[in-house]
């Protein structure tokens, strides 16, 4: 997780928590500096896995299962809506220690 770059953080300040590459945050990504100087944060932890495989959730590409994070070894299936096909033969991705098994994802094109 990131550390706060200053020793003095004003009361009521909020920071965003992130994990190092290859790890995903499990739990809320915000922490707030409380009145007693203690961070108010829900249970969070960094877990090994992969983030959602495409940069834009607006893509026509259908990812199954569709969730924000995936465990190591988990497979996702790629498909397109009716009337469209995948631009390549890649139909499955595997979550590995190094990230997804395929970096260059297909996109949906009209048949």
Short mmCIF file of C-alpha atoms in Angstrom, two decimals:
data_model
loop_
_atom_site.label_atom_id
_atom_site.label_comp_id
_atom_site.label_asym_id
_atom_site.label_seq_id
_atom_site.Cartn_x
_atom_site.Cartn_y
_atom_site.Cartn_z
CA UNK A 1 0.00 0.00 0.00
CA UNK A 2 1.09 3.59 -0.50
CA UNK A 3 2.48 5.58 2.36
CA UNK A 4 1.62 9.18 3.18
CA UNK A 5 4.46 11.44 1.94
CA UNK A 6 4.31 13.69 5.01
CA UNK A 7 4.50 13.08 8.74
CA UNK A 8 1.77 15.66 9.37
CA UNK A 9 -1.60 15.02 7.79
CA UNK A 10 -4.42 17.43 8.61
CA UNK A 11 -7.42 16.07 10.53
CA UNK A 12 -10.27 14.98 8.25
CA UNK A 13 -7.89 14.42 5.29
CA UNK A 14 -8.67 11.46 3.05
CA UNK A 15 -6.10 9.38 1.21
CA UNK A 16 -6.52 6.79 -1.53
CA UNK A 17 -5.02 3.37 -0.89
CA UNK A 18 -3.46 1.35 -3.70
CA UNK A 19 -1.41 -1.82 -3.99
CA UNK A 20 1.79 -2.51 -5.88
CA UNK A 21 1.59 -3.96 -9.39
CA UNK A 22 0.40 -7.56 -9.38
CA UNK A 23 -1.66 -7.00 -6.23
CA UNK A 24 -5.26 -5.83 -5.91
CA UNK A 25 -6.90 -3.98 -3.07
CA UNK A 26 -9.58 -5.96 -1.26
CA UNK A 27 -11.86 -3.54 0.56
CA UNK A 28 -12.53 0.22 0.36
CA UNK A 29 -9.75 2.30 -1.18
CA UNK A 30 -10.12 5.33 1.13
CA UNK A 31 -8.77 6.11 4.62
CA UNK A 32 -9.55 9.21 6.67
CA UNK A 33 -7.47 10.86 9.36
CA UNK A 34 -9.64 10.77 12.49
CA UNK A 35 -9.86 13.36 15.29
CA UNK A 36 -7.61 11.31 17.59
CA UNK A 37 -4.85 11.05 14.95
CA UNK A 38 -5.74 7.47 14.06
CA UNK A 39 -6.62 6.51 10.48
CA UNK A 40 -10.26 5.51 10.04
CA UNK A 41 -10.20 2.70 7.52
CA UNK A 42 -12.20 -0.47 6.96
CA UNK A 43 -10.45 -3.81 6.74
CA UNK A 44 -8.32 -3.77 3.62
CA UNK A 45 -5.54 -5.94 2.29
CA UNK A 46 -3.56 -6.43 -0.88
CA UNK A 47 -4.20 -9.78 -2.54
CA UNK A 48 -2.37 -11.40 -5.43
CA UNK A 49 -4.34 -11.34 -8.64
CA UNK A 50 -5.29 -9.39 -11.73
CA UNK A 51 -7.42 -6.29 -12.28
CA UNK A 52 -10.33 -6.07 -14.73
CA UNK A 53 -8.69 -7.04 -18.07
CA UNK A 54 -9.70 -4.06 -20.24
CA UNK A 55 -8.98 -0.41 -19.58
CA UNK A 56 -12.50 0.74 -20.39
CA UNK A 57 -15.68 -0.79 -18.98
CA UNK A 58 -17.43 0.84 -22.01
CA UNK A 59 -15.93 -1.70 -24.42
CA UNK A 60 -18.26 -4.06 -26.30
CA UNK A 61 -16.03 -6.94 -25.16
CA UNK A 62 -17.92 -9.26 -22.79
CA UNK A 63 -15.79 -10.60 -19.92
CA UNK A 64 -17.17 -13.59 -18.01
CA UNK A 65 -17.10 -13.55 -15.05
CA UNK A 66 -17.28 -9.75 -14.87
CA UNK A 67 -15.73 -8.38 -11.66
CA UNK A 68 -13.19 -5.82 -10.50
CA UNK A 69 -10.48 -8.28 -9.48
CA UNK A 70 -9.54 -11.89 -10.16
CA UNK A 71 -7.57 -14.48 -8.18
CA UNK A 72 -4.35 -16.08 -9.43
CA UNK A 73 -5.21 -19.01 -11.70
CA UNK A 74 -8.67 -17.69 -12.50
CA UNK A 75 -9.86 -17.89 -16.12
CA UNK A 76 -12.08 -15.40 -17.91
CA UNK A 77 -13.88 -15.98 -21.20
CA UNK A 78 -14.09 -13.26 -23.85
CA UNK A 79 -17.01 -12.84 -26.23
CA UNK A 80 -18.96 -10.20 -28.16
CA UNK A 81 -22.62 -9.17 -28.38
CA UNK A 82 -24.80 -10.68 -31.12
CA UNK A 83 -23.80 -9.43 -34.58
CA UNK A 84 -20.14 -8.95 -33.60
CA UNK A 85 -17.12 -11.26 -33.46
CA UNK A 86 -13.74 -11.15 -31.73
CA UNK A 87 -10.91 -9.59 -33.75
CA UNK A 88 -8.57 -12.49 -32.86
CA UNK A 89 -8.72 -16.11 -31.74
CA UNK A 90 -8.03 -15.20 -28.09
CA UNK A 91 -11.13 -16.35 -26.20
CA UNK A 92 -9.72 -16.99 -22.69
CA UNK A 93 -7.35 -15.20 -20.34
CA UNK A 94 -5.56 -16.69 -17.34
CA UNK A 95 -4.57 -14.60 -14.31
CA UNK A 96 -0.86 -15.22 -13.68
CA UNK A 97 1.70 -13.76 -11.23
CA UNK A 98 2.86 -11.45 -14.02
CA UNK A 99 -0.69 -10.34 -14.94
CA UNK A 100 -3.04 -11.60 -17.63
CA UNK A 101 -1.79 -14.35 -19.98
CA UNK A 102 -2.42 -12.06 -22.97
CA UNK A 103 -1.58 -8.33 -23.11
CA UNK A 104 -3.04 -7.55 -26.53
CA UNK A 105 -6.75 -8.17 -26.08
CA UNK A 106 -9.11 -8.62 -29.01
CA UNK A 107 -11.93 -6.20 -29.61
CA UNK A 108 -15.40 -6.69 -31.06
CA UNK A 109 -15.95 -6.06 -34.77
CA UNK A 110 -19.10 -6.26 -36.88
CA UNK A 111 -19.60 -9.55 -38.72
#
